């Protein structure tokens, strides 16, 4: 039987999205599938990246984009819903430390990201010859990317007082970061200015490293990507933990 | 044994609103304590501070000797809070909610106690219903149940009977009284003063974030409110009696302290040639005390 602050909160967060899996899992898989059908229909045959067919190149990008967006969604929407409806008190009254709180929300976000990612992979890999050259990178970047976006989701969920503030966070930060990261193209195909800019986008490294796991080739070295992503995760985790420790918005 | 609840010099501002102003309160284990006050007096803020839901600007609070900040784990394990707002998690059934709440407190197998709570609160038939399907009163019962899953020695109920039918009120108070008899400390806020009068052994009254009265229920009743003869007569009240009495809508109210005074009072009325048409005796009640305290505190007369 599960018990303890972390275990129960983690379990509750997973159960929460699983109970509405048609919205939280099936819908994003369908969206990714639509992207694949449209983009590959338009671009297949015209574009090759690193000598790989466009559709094969696109699939890992879509999988990782789904992992990231859903990890963010999970923690942020759960927190804002709990705050708006007031049932956040059920989590604030028990003896749960801020570390357990953080870990549980982020871990559940990673699980949601991985479940949706696996769903997208399963739905799309029929469409192109896909290889799994160095699968450990696939797992490492999926988990770390999910954790980073899960952590961002915790920040957004705590900061936002209303649903439209959360939507702004999502539309003006998360969406641009994920779309302008090389999901749909190799950044080497961009003009130099945009290439430079992309190198400042941490999501670029998540997707590039993730893709490396499939093809064994990538724009940046996977080790560099790992370094950037790890640093990013540590900074965000420290920032989020500090918010939670101070009780920012939650205990005031 | 440390006090069940110890509140020392606690102040809390929300912007320019002073919600709590140097509140001191000590509640002993086993007490049934009433926290009363008008809307906005600071009752919920005080409870939230005790539960760690808000951080105070000054002062300290502890539950069974555990500081709510530095020793929050122990403090929260010893405290069960029924929030004032009717909140629930729409994703889960009643039983799921209670199991999850138990898990948060580190309790794995809690089925027997959960069943006992469900039965005692008349929720057994709703155990597997989704929270969304419950009526308001039923949701309130689940809130009470959630506060009890970890058998906290100190139980705080913030207006648990708001919007609740007579039957639940009865069953709820029976259950809470049993818990109190078993040694649990109970703190209650309510706007139904009769409830507080019947249940609480001690009462604090809060106004504008300050404690304006604090005493045993009995003493409060005696200090601010007396027995009274309420009567209608066919003639005018003799002057010497009228000066100590009040009249409204033809009814005279004559306060007295001891029942020995009743017969002499009636004799004097009769001697003045008045015939008594109707008569009743009123007992002290908390509502009157409450009103007097709240008025008195305006002029800074009370405590
Ligand atoms: N989160 C908050 N932000 C700003 N002001 C607040 C907040 N919570 C409470 N207050 C203010 O603090 C004061 C005390 O409020 P509190 O909720 O503690 O009163 P109460 O005694 O519980 O009243 P009621 O009987 O209506 O429940 C009020 O003036 C209220 O407006
Ligand atoms: Mg209140």
Coordinates of C-alpha atoms and ligand atoms in Angstrom, one line a residue:
Chain A
X1 CA 0.0 0.0 0.0
X2 CA 1.3 3.4 -0.9
X3 CA 1.9 5.9 1.9
X4 CA 4.1 8.8 2.8
X5 CA 3.9 12.3 1.5
X6 CA 5.9 11.9 -1.7
X7 CA 4.5 8.5 -2.7
X8 CA 0.9 9.4 -2.1
X9 CA 1.1 12.8 -3.8
X10 CA 2.9 11.3 -6.8
X11 CA 0.3 8.5 -7.0
X12 CA -2.5 11.0 -6.7
X13 CA -1.1 13.2 -9.5
X14 CA -0.6 10.3 -11.8
X15 CA -4.1 9.0 -11.0
X16 CA -5.5 12.5 -11.7
X17 CA -4.3 12.6 -15.3
X18 CA -4.9 8.9 -15.9
X19 CA -8.6 9.3 -14.9
X20 CA -9.1 11.7 -17.8
X21 CA -6.6 10.0 -20.2
X22 CA -8.7 10.8 -23.2
X23 CA -7.9 14.5 -22.7
X24 CA -4.5 14.2 -21.2
X25 CA -3.0 11.4 -23.3
X26 CA -5.2 10.5 -26.3
X27 CA -5.7 14.1 -27.4
X28 CA -2.1 15.2 -27.5
X29 CA -1.2 11.9 -29.4
X30 CA -3.8 12.8 -32.0
X31 CA -2.5 16.3 -32.3
X32 CA 1.1 15.1 -32.9
X33 CA -0.2 12.6 -35.5
X34 CA -1.9 15.4 -37.3
X35 CA 1.3 17.5 -37.4
X36 CA 3.1 14.5 -38.8
X37 CA 0.6 13.8 -41.5
X38 CA 0.5 17.5 -42.6
X39 CA 4.2 18.3 -42.5
X40 CA 5.4 15.0 -43.9
X41 CA 2.8 15.3 -46.7
X42 CA 4.0 18.8 -47.6
X43 CA 7.8 18.3 -47.1
X44 CA 8.6 14.6 -47.6
X45 CA 10.8 14.3 -50.8
X46 CA 11.7 17.9 -50.7
X47 CA 13.8 18.0 -47.6
X48 CA 16.4 15.7 -46.2
X49 CA 18.2 16.4 -42.9
X50 CA 21.6 14.8 -42.1
X51 CA 20.7 12.4 -44.9
X52 CA 17.6 11.2 -43.1
X53 CA 14.2 11.3 -44.7
X54 CA 12.1 14.3 -43.4
X55 CA 9.4 12.2 -41.8
X56 CA 11.9 10.1 -39.9
X57 CA 13.6 13.3 -38.7
X58 CA 10.3 14.8 -37.7
X59 CA 9.1 11.9 -35.6
X60 CA 11.6 12.3 -32.6
X61 CA 11.0 16.0 -32.7
X62 CA 7.2 15.6 -32.3
X63 CA 7.7 12.9 -29.7
X64 CA 9.9 15.2 -27.6
X65 CA 7.7 18.2 -28.1
X66 CA 4.8 16.1 -26.8
X67 CA 6.8 15.0 -23.8
X68 CA 7.7 18.6 -22.9
X69 CA 4.3 20.2 -23.5
X70 CA 2.5 17.5 -21.5
X71 CA 5.0 17.6 -18.7
X72 CA 4.4 21.3 -18.4
X73 CA 0.6 20.9 -18.6
X74 CA 0.4 18.3 -16.0
X75 CA 1.9 20.2 -13.0
X76 CA 0.7 23.6 -14.1
X77 CA -2.9 22.7 -14.7
X78 CA -3.1 20.5 -11.6
X79 CA -1.8 23.3 -9.4
X80 CA -3.9 26.0 -10.8
X81 CA -7.0 23.9 -10.6
X82 CA -6.3 23.0 -7.0
X83 CA -5.7 26.7 -6.2
X84 CA -8.8 28.0 -7.9
X85 CA -11.1 25.3 -6.4
X86 CA -9.3 25.6 -3.1
X87 CA -8.6 21.9 -2.7
X88 CA -4.9 22.7 -2.5
X89 CA -5.5 22.7 1.3
X90 CA -5.6 18.9 1.3
X91 CA -1.9 19.0 0.3
X92 CA -0.9 21.9 2.4
X93 CA -2.4 20.6 5.7
X94 CA -0.5 17.3 5.9
X95 CA 3.2 17.0 6.9
X96 CA 4.6 17.1 3.4
X97 CA 7.9 18.8 3.0
X98 CA 8.5 21.3 0.2
X99 CA 11.0 18.9 -1.3
X100 CA 8.5 16.0 -1.4
X101 CA 5.9 18.4 -2.9
X102 CA 8.3 19.4 -5.7
X103 CA 9.5 15.9 -6.4
X104 CA 6.0 14.5 -6.5
X105 CA 4.6 17.1 -8.9
X106 CA 7.7 16.9 -11.2
X107 CA 7.8 13.1 -11.2
X108 CA 4.2 12.9 -12.1
X109 CA 4.8 15.4 -14.9
X110 CA 7.6 13.2 -16.2
X111 CA 5.4 10.2 -16.2
X112 CA 2.7 12.0 -18.1
X113 CA 5.3 13.3 -20.6
X114 CA 6.7 9.8 -21.1
X115 CA 3.3 8.2 -21.5
X116 CA 2.2 10.7 -24.1
X117 CA 5.7 10.5 -25.7
X118 CA 5.4 6.7 -26.0
X119 CA 1.9 7.1 -27.4
X120 CA 3.1 9.5 -30.1
X121 CA 6.0 7.3 -30.9
X122 CA 3.7 4.3 -31.2
X123 CA 1.3 6.2 -33.4
X124 CA 3.9 7.7 -35.7
X125 CA 6.8 5.2 -36.1
X126 CA 4.9 3.3 -38.8
X127 CA 5.3 6.2 -41.2
X128 CA 9.1 6.2 -41.6
X129 CA 12.1 3.9 -41.1
X130 CA 13.2 4.8 -37.6
X131 CA 16.4 3.6 -35.9
X132 CA 17.3 3.5 -32.2
X133 CA 21.0 4.1 -32.5
X134 CA 21.8 5.1 -28.9
X135 CA 18.6 4.5 -26.9
X136 CA 20.1 5.6 -23.5
X137 CA 20.1 9.2 -24.8
X138 CA 16.5 8.9 -25.7
X139 CA 15.6 8.1 -22.2
X140 CA 18.0 10.5 -20.5
X141 CA 16.7 13.5 -22.5
X142 CA 13.1 12.5 -22.3
X143 CA 13.3 12.3 -18.5
X144 CA 15.3 15.4 -18.0
X145 CA 13.3 17.5 -20.5
X146 CA 10.1 16.3 -18.8
X147 CA 11.5 17.3 -15.4
X148 CA 12.5 20.7 -16.6
X149 CA 9.1 21.4 -18.1
X150 CA 7.4 19.8 -15.1
X151 CA 9.4 22.2 -12.9
X152 CA 8.4 25.2 -15.1
X153 CA 4.8 24.0 -14.7
X154 CA 5.1 24.1 -10.9
X155 CA 6.4 27.6 -11.1
X156 CA 3.6 28.7 -13.5
X157 CA 1.0 26.9 -11.5
X158 CA 2.1 28.6 -8.3
X159 CA 2.5 32.0 -9.8
X160 CA -0.7 32.2 -11.8
X161 CA -3.9 33.2 -10.0
X162 CA -6.2 32.7 -12.9
X163 CA -6.4 30.4 -15.9
X164 CA -5.7 33.1 -18.4
X165 CA -2.4 34.0 -16.7
X166 CA -1.4 30.4 -17.0
X167 CA -2.5 30.5 -20.7
X168 CA -0.2 33.5 -21.2
X169 CA 2.7 31.7 -19.6
X170 CA 2.1 28.8 -22.0
X171 CA 1.5 30.9 -25.1
X172 CA 4.3 33.4 -24.7
X173 CA 7.0 31.2 -23.2
X174 CA 6.5 27.5 -23.5
X175 CA 5.1 27.4 -27.1
X176 CA 7.7 29.7 -28.7
X177 CA 10.5 27.8 -26.9
X178 CA 9.3 24.4 -28.1
X179 CA 8.4 25.5 -31.6
X180 CA 11.6 27.4 -32.2
X181 CA 13.8 24.6 -31.1
X182 CA 14.2 22.4 -34.1
X183 CA 11.2 20.2 -33.8
X184 CA 10.3 20.7 -37.4
X185 CA 13.7 21.4 -38.9
X186 CA 17.4 21.2 -38.4
X187 CA 18.7 24.6 -37.1
X188 CA 21.5 24.3 -39.6
X189 CA 19.0 25.1 -42.3
X190 CA 18.2 28.4 -40.6
X191 CA 19.8 31.8 -41.4
X192 CA 22.8 32.5 -39.2
X193 CA 21.0 34.9 -36.9
X194 CA 18.3 32.4 -36.0
X195 CA 20.9 29.7 -35.7
X196 CA 22.7 31.8 -33.1
X197 CA 19.4 32.5 -31.3
X198 CA 18.5 28.8 -31.2
X199 CA 21.7 28.0 -29.4
X200 CA 20.4 30.1 -26.5
X201 CA 17.2 28.0 -26.4
X202 CA 17.6 25.2 -23.9
X203 CA 14.8 23.3 -25.5
X204 CA 16.9 23.0 -28.7
X205 CA 19.4 20.9 -26.7
X206 CA 16.7 18.7 -25.3
X207 CA 15.3 17.9 -28.7
X208 CA 18.7 17.7 -30.4
X209 CA 20.1 15.3 -27.7
X210 CA 16.9 13.2 -27.8
X211 CA 17.1 12.9 -31.6
X212 CA 20.8 11.9 -31.3
X213 CA 19.5 8.8 -29.5
X214 CA 17.6 7.8 -32.6
X215 CA 20.1 8.6 -35.4
X216 CA 23.4 8.9 -33.7
X217 CA 23.9 12.2 -35.4
X218 CA 22.8 15.7 -34.2
X219 CA 23.5 19.4 -34.6
X220 CA 25.3 19.6 -31.3
X221 CA 27.3 17.0 -29.3
X222 CA 25.0 15.1 -27.0
X223 CA 27.4 15.7 -24.2
X224 CA 27.1 19.4 -24.7
X225 CA 23.3 19.0 -24.7
X226 CA 23.5 17.0 -21.6
X227 CA 25.6 19.7 -19.8
X228 CA 23.2 22.4 -20.9
X229 CA 20.1 20.4 -19.9
X230 CA 21.5 19.4 -16.5
X231 CA 22.5 22.9 -15.7
X232 CA 19.1 24.1 -16.7
X233 CA 17.4 21.5 -14.5
X234 CA 19.5 22.4 -11.5
X235 CA 18.9 26.1 -11.8
X236 CA 15.1 25.6 -12.2
X237 CA 14.9 23.1 -9.4
X238 CA 16.7 25.4 -7.1
X239 CA 14.5 28.3 -8.0
X240 CA 11.3 26.3 -7.6
X241 CA 12.4 24.8 -4.3
X242 CA 13.1 28.3 -3.1
X243 CA 9.6 29.5 -4.0
X244 CA 8.1 26.5 -2.2
X245 CA 10.3 26.9 0.8
X246 CA 9.2 30.5 1.2
X247 CA 5.6 29.4 0.8
X248 CA 5.3 31.9 -2.1
X249 CA 1.6 32.4 -2.9
X250 CA 0.7 28.9 -1.5
X251 CA 1.0 29.7 2.2
X252 CA -0.2 33.3 2.2
Chain B
X1 CA 1.6 17.8 29.1
X2 CA 2.1 20.8 26.9
X3 CA -1.0 22.9 26.0
X4 CA -2.9 21.5 23.0
X5 CA -2.7 24.9 21.4
X6 CA -0.5 27.7 22.4
X7 CA -0.7 31.1 20.6
X8 CA 1.6 33.9 21.7
X9 CA 1.5 37.5 20.5
X10 CA 0.4 36.5 17.0
X11 CA -0.1 39.4 14.5
X12 CA -1.0 39.2 10.8
X13 CA -1.7 41.9 8.3
X14 CA -3.2 41.5 4.8
X15 CA -2.0 44.7 3.2
X16 CA -3.5 47.4 5.4
X17 CA -6.0 45.0 7.0
X18 CA -5.0 44.0 10.5
X19 CA -6.4 40.4 10.6
X20 CA -4.8 39.4 13.9
X21 CA -3.5 41.8 16.5
X22 CA -1.2 40.3 19.2
X23 CA -3.4 37.3 19.9
X24 CA -2.6 35.2 23.0
X25 CA -4.5 32.0 23.6
X26 CA -3.8 28.8 25.5
X27 CA -6.0 25.8 25.1
X28 CA -5.5 22.7 27.3
X29 CA -5.8 19.1 26.1
X30 CA -9.3 17.8 26.4
X31 CA -11.0 21.1 26.1
X32 CA -14.0 21.9 24.0
X33 CA -13.2 25.4 23.0
X34 CA -15.3 27.9 21.1
X35 CA -13.8 30.6 19.0
X36 CA -16.5 33.2 18.3
X37 CA -16.6 36.5 16.5
X38 CA -18.4 38.4 13.8
X39 CA -17.6 38.1 10.1
X40 CA -14.1 39.3 9.5
X41 CA -13.0 39.0 13.1
X42 CA -10.0 36.9 12.2
X43 CA -11.1 33.4 13.2
X44 CA -10.2 31.7 9.9
X45 CA -6.9 33.6 9.8
X46 CA -6.0 32.3 13.2
X47 CA -6.9 28.8 12.2
X48 CA -4.9 29.1 9.0
X49 CA -1.9 30.3 10.9
X50 CA -2.2 27.3 13.2
X51 CA -2.4 25.0 10.2
X52 CA 0.5 26.6 8.5
X53 CA -1.7 27.8 5.6
X54 CA -0.6 31.4 6.2
X55 CA 2.6 32.7 7.8
X56 CA 2.2 35.2 10.5
X57 CA 4.1 38.5 10.8
X58 CA 4.9 38.2 14.4
X59 CA 4.4 35.8 17.3
X60 CA 4.4 32.0 17.5
X61 CA 2.0 29.1 17.5
X62 CA 2.3 25.5 18.6
X63 CA 0.2 22.4 18.6
X64 CA 0.8 19.9 21.4
X65 CA 4.1 21.6 22.0
X66 CA 5.3 21.5 18.4
X67 CA 6.0 24.9 16.8
X68 CA 4.0 25.2 13.5
X69 CA 7.0 26.5 11.6
X70 CA 10.1 24.9 13.0
X71 CA 8.5 21.6 13.8
X72 CA 5.8 21.6 11.2
X73 CA 5.7 17.9 10.6
X74 CA 4.9 17.0 14.2
X75 CA 2.5 20.0 14.5
X76 CA 0.5 19.0 11.5
X77 CA 0.4 15.3 12.5
X78 CA -1.3 16.4 15.7
X79 CA -3.8 18.7 14.0
X80 CA -6.9 18.1 12.0
X81 CA -8.6 21.0 10.3
X82 CA -12.0 21.2 8.8
X83 CA -11.8 24.3 6.5
X84 CA -14.6 26.8 6.3
X85 CA -14.7 26.8 2.5
X86 CA -16.5 23.8 0.9
X87 CA -13.7 22.4 -1.1
X88 CA -13.3 19.0 -2.7
X89 CA -11.3 17.2 -5.4
X90 CA -13.6 16.4 -8.3
X91 CA -11.4 13.6 -9.6
X92 CA -12.0 11.2 -6.8
X93 CA -14.6 9.3 -4.9
X94 CA -15.2 9.7 -1.2
X95 CA -13.2 6.7 -0.2
X96 CA -10.4 7.6 -2.6
X97 CA -10.2 11.0 -1.1
X98 CA -9.9 9.6 2.4
X99 CA -7.3 7.0 1.4
X100 CA -5.2 9.6 -0.3
X101 CA -5.5 11.9 2.7
X102 CA -4.4 9.1 4.9
X103 CA -1.4 8.5 2.7
X104 CA -0.3 12.1 3.0
X105 CA 0.0 11.5 6.7
X106 CA 2.0 8.4 6.2
X107 CA -0.8 5.9 7.0
X108 CA -0.9 3.0 4.6
X109 CA -3.7 0.8 5.9
X110 CA -6.4 2.9 7.3
X111 CA -9.5 1.1 6.0
X112 CA -11.0 0.2 9.4
X113 CA -10.8 3.7 10.7
X114 CA -12.1 5.2 7.4
X115 CA -15.1 2.8 7.6
X116 CA -15.8 3.9 11.2
X117 CA -15.7 7.6 10.2
X118 CA -17.9 7.0 7.2
X119 CA -20.5 5.2 9.4
X120 CA -20.4 7.8 12.1
X121 CA -20.9 10.7 9.6
X122 CA -23.6 8.9 7.7
X123 CA -21.5 8.6 4.6
X124 CA -21.3 4.8 4.3
X125 CA -23.8 4.7 1.4
X126 CA -21.8 7.4 -0.5
X127 CA -18.4 5.8 0.0
X128 CA -17.9 5.1 -3.7
X129 CA -19.7 8.1 -5.1
X130 CA -17.7 10.7 -6.9
X131 CA -17.2 13.9 -4.9
X132 CA -19.0 15.9 -7.6
X133 CA -22.2 13.8 -7.1
X134 CA -22.6 14.8 -3.5
X135 CA -24.9 17.5 -2.1
X136 CA -23.4 20.4 -0.3
X137 CA -24.0 18.9 3.2
X138 CA -22.5 15.6 2.1
X139 CA -19.4 17.4 0.9
X140 CA -19.2 19.1 4.2
X141 CA -19.3 15.7 5.9
X142 CA -16.4 14.5 3.8
X143 CA -14.4 17.5 4.8
X144 CA -14.9 16.5 8.4
X145 CA -13.9 13.0 7.6
X146 CA -10.8 14.1 5.8
X147 CA -9.7 16.1 8.9
X148 CA -10.0 12.9 11.0
X149 CA -8.2 10.3 9.0
X150 CA -5.0 10.6 11.0
X151 CA -6.8 10.6 14.4
X152 CA -5.4 14.0 15.3
X153 CA -5.4 14.8 19.1
X154 CA -6.4 18.4 18.2
X155 CA -9.4 19.0 15.9
X156 CA -10.3 22.4 14.6
X157 CA -13.7 22.9 12.9
X158 CA -14.2 26.2 11.1
X159 CA -18.0 26.6 10.8
X160 CA -18.7 22.9 10.3
X161 CA -22.4 23.3 10.4
X162 CA -22.8 26.2 7.9
X163 CA -25.5 25.0 5.4
X164 CA -26.0 21.7 7.1
X165 CA -29.3 20.1 8.0
X166 CA -30.6 19.4 11.5
X167 CA -29.9 15.7 11.3
X168 CA -26.3 16.0 10.4
X169 CA -25.8 18.7 13.0
X170 CA -27.0 16.2 15.6
X171 CA -24.9 13.3 14.3
X172 CA -21.9 15.5 13.8
X173 CA -22.0 16.9 17.3
X174 CA -22.6 13.4 18.8
X175 CA -19.5 12.1 17.0
X176 CA -17.4 15.2 18.0
X177 CA -18.5 14.9 21.6
X178 CA -17.5 11.3 21.7
X179 CA -14.1 12.2 20.3
X180 CA -13.8 14.9 22.9
X181 CA -14.7 12.4 25.6
X182 CA -12.0 10.1 24.3
X183 CA -9.5 12.9 24.9
X184 CA -9.4 14.9 21.7
X185 CA -9.2 18.6 22.0
X186 CA -11.9 20.4 20.0
X187 CA -11.8 23.9 18.8
X188 CA -14.9 25.2 17.1
X189 CA -16.0 28.3 15.3
X190 CA -19.7 28.9 14.6
X191 CA -22.2 31.7 14.2
X192 CA -24.8 29.5 15.9
X193 CA -24.2 30.7 19.4
X194 CA -26.6 28.2 20.9
X195 CA -24.3 25.4 19.5
X196 CA -21.3 27.0 21.2
X197 CA -23.2 27.5 24.4
X198 CA -24.2 23.9 24.6
X199 CA -20.9 22.3 23.5
X200 CA -18.0 24.5 24.6
X201 CA -16.5 24.6 28.1
X202 CA -14.6 27.7 27.3
X203 CA -15.0 30.5 24.8
X204 CA -12.9 33.2 23.3
X205 CA -14.5 36.1 21.4
X206 CA -12.6 37.8 18.7
X207 CA -13.2 41.2 17.2
X208 CA -11.0 43.1 14.7
X209 CA -8.3 40.5 15.3
X210 CA -8.2 40.9 19.0
X211 CA -9.4 38.7 21.8
X212 CA -12.1 40.7 23.5
X213 CA -13.4 38.1 25.9
X214 CA -12.0 34.8 27.2
X215 CA -13.6 32.7 29.9
X216 CA -15.5 29.6 30.7
X217 CA -18.9 29.5 29.1
X218 CA -20.5 29.5 32.5
X219 CA -18.7 32.6 33.8
X220 CA -19.3 34.5 30.5
X221 CA -23.0 33.8 30.8
X222 CA -23.0 34.9 34.4
X223 CA -20.9 38.0 33.9
X224 CA -22.8 39.5 31.0
X225 CA -26.2 38.1 31.2
X226 CA -28.6 37.4 34.0
X227 CA -31.8 35.5 34.5
X228 CA -34.8 37.7 34.0
X229 CA -38.5 37.7 34.6
X230 CA -40.4 38.7 31.5
X231 CA -44.0 39.7 32.1
X232 CA -47.0 41.7 31.0
X233 CA -49.2 43.5 33.4
X234 CA -52.5 45.4 33.1
X235 CA -51.2 48.5 35.0
X236 CA -48.0 50.5 35.1
X237 CA -44.9 49.1 36.7
X238 CA -44.1 50.6 40.1
X239 CA -41.3 53.2 39.8
X240 CA -38.8 51.5 42.0
X241 CA -39.0 48.3 39.9
X242 CA -39.2 50.1 36.5
X243 CA -35.8 51.8 37.1
X244 CA -34.0 48.4 37.0
X245 CA -36.1 47.0 34.2
X246 CA -36.7 47.5 30.6
X247 CA -39.8 47.5 28.5
X248 CA -40.5 46.6 24.9
X249 CA -43.8 45.9 23.2
X250 CA -45.6 45.7 26.5
X251 CA -43.2 43.1 27.9
X252 CA -41.2 44.1 31.0
X253 CA -37.8 42.5 31.6
X254 CA -36.7 42.4 35.2
X255 CA -33.2 40.9 35.7
X256 CA -32.4 38.9 38.8
X257 CA -29.4 36.8 40.0
X258 CA -31.0 34.2 42.3
X259 CA -34.3 32.5 42.2
X260 CA -34.8 33.6 45.9
X261 CA -35.6 37.0 44.4
X262 CA -38.5 35.9 42.3
X263 CA -41.2 35.7 44.9
X264 CA -40.4 39.1 46.5
X265 CA -40.4 40.7 43.0
X266 CA -43.8 39.3 42.2
X267 CA -45.1 40.3 45.7
X268 CA -44.0 43.9 45.1
X269 CA -45.8 44.0 41.7
X270 CA -48.9 42.6 43.3
X271 CA -48.7 45.1 46.2
X272 CA -48.6 47.9 43.6
X273 CA -51.9 46.8 42.4
X274 CA -50.9 45.3 39.0
X275 CA -52.3 42.1 37.7
X276 CA -49.9 39.8 35.9
X277 CA -51.3 38.7 32.5
X278 CA -48.4 36.6 31.3
X279 CA -45.1 35.5 32.7
X280 CA -42.0 33.7 31.6
X281 CA -38.5 33.3 33.0
X282 CA -35.6 33.7 30.6
X283 CA -32.1 32.2 31.2
X284 CA -28.8 33.8 30.3
X285 CA -27.9 33.2 26.7
X286 CA -24.7 33.5 24.8
X287 CA -26.3 35.7 22.1
X288 CA -26.9 38.4 24.6
X289 CA -23.3 38.0 26.0
X290 CA -22.0 38.2 22.5
X291 CA -23.8 41.4 21.7
X292 CA -22.8 43.0 24.9
X293 CA -19.2 42.0 24.4
X294 CA -19.1 43.3 20.9
X295 CA -20.7 46.6 21.9
X296 CA -18.5 46.9 24.9
X297 CA -15.3 46.4 23.0
X298 CA -16.2 49.4 21.0
X299 CA -15.6 51.6 24.0
X300 CA -12.7 49.4 25.1
X301 CA -14.6 48.4 28.3
X302 CA -14.2 44.7 28.2
X303 CA -10.9 43.0 29.2
Ligands
LIG1 N1 -6.2 36.2 1.8 C1 -6.6 37.4 2.3 N2 -6.3 38.6 1.7 C2 -6.7 39.7 2.1 N3 -7.4 39.9 3.2 C3 -7.8 38.8 3.9 C4 -7.4 37.5 3.5 N4 -7.9 36.6 4.3 C5 -8.6 37.3 5.3 N5 -8.5 38.6 5.0 C6 -9.1 39.7 5.9 O1 -8.7 39.5 7.2 C7 -9.8 39.7 8.1 C8 -10.1 38.5 8.9 O2 -10.7 37.5 8.0 P1 -11.1 36.0 8.5 O3 -11.4 35.3 7.3 O4 -10.1 35.5 9.4 O5 -12.4 36.3 9.3 P2 -13.4 35.3 10.1 O6 -13.4 35.7 11.5 O7 -13.1 33.9 9.7 O8 -14.8 35.7 9.4 P3 -16.1 34.8 9.0 O9 -16.9 34.6 10.2 O10 -16.8 35.6 7.9 O11 -15.5 33.5 8.4 C9 -10.9 40.2 7.2 O12 -10.9 41.6 7.2 C10 -10.6 39.7 5.8 O13 -11.1 40.6 4.8
LIG2 MG1 -14.0 32.4 8.8

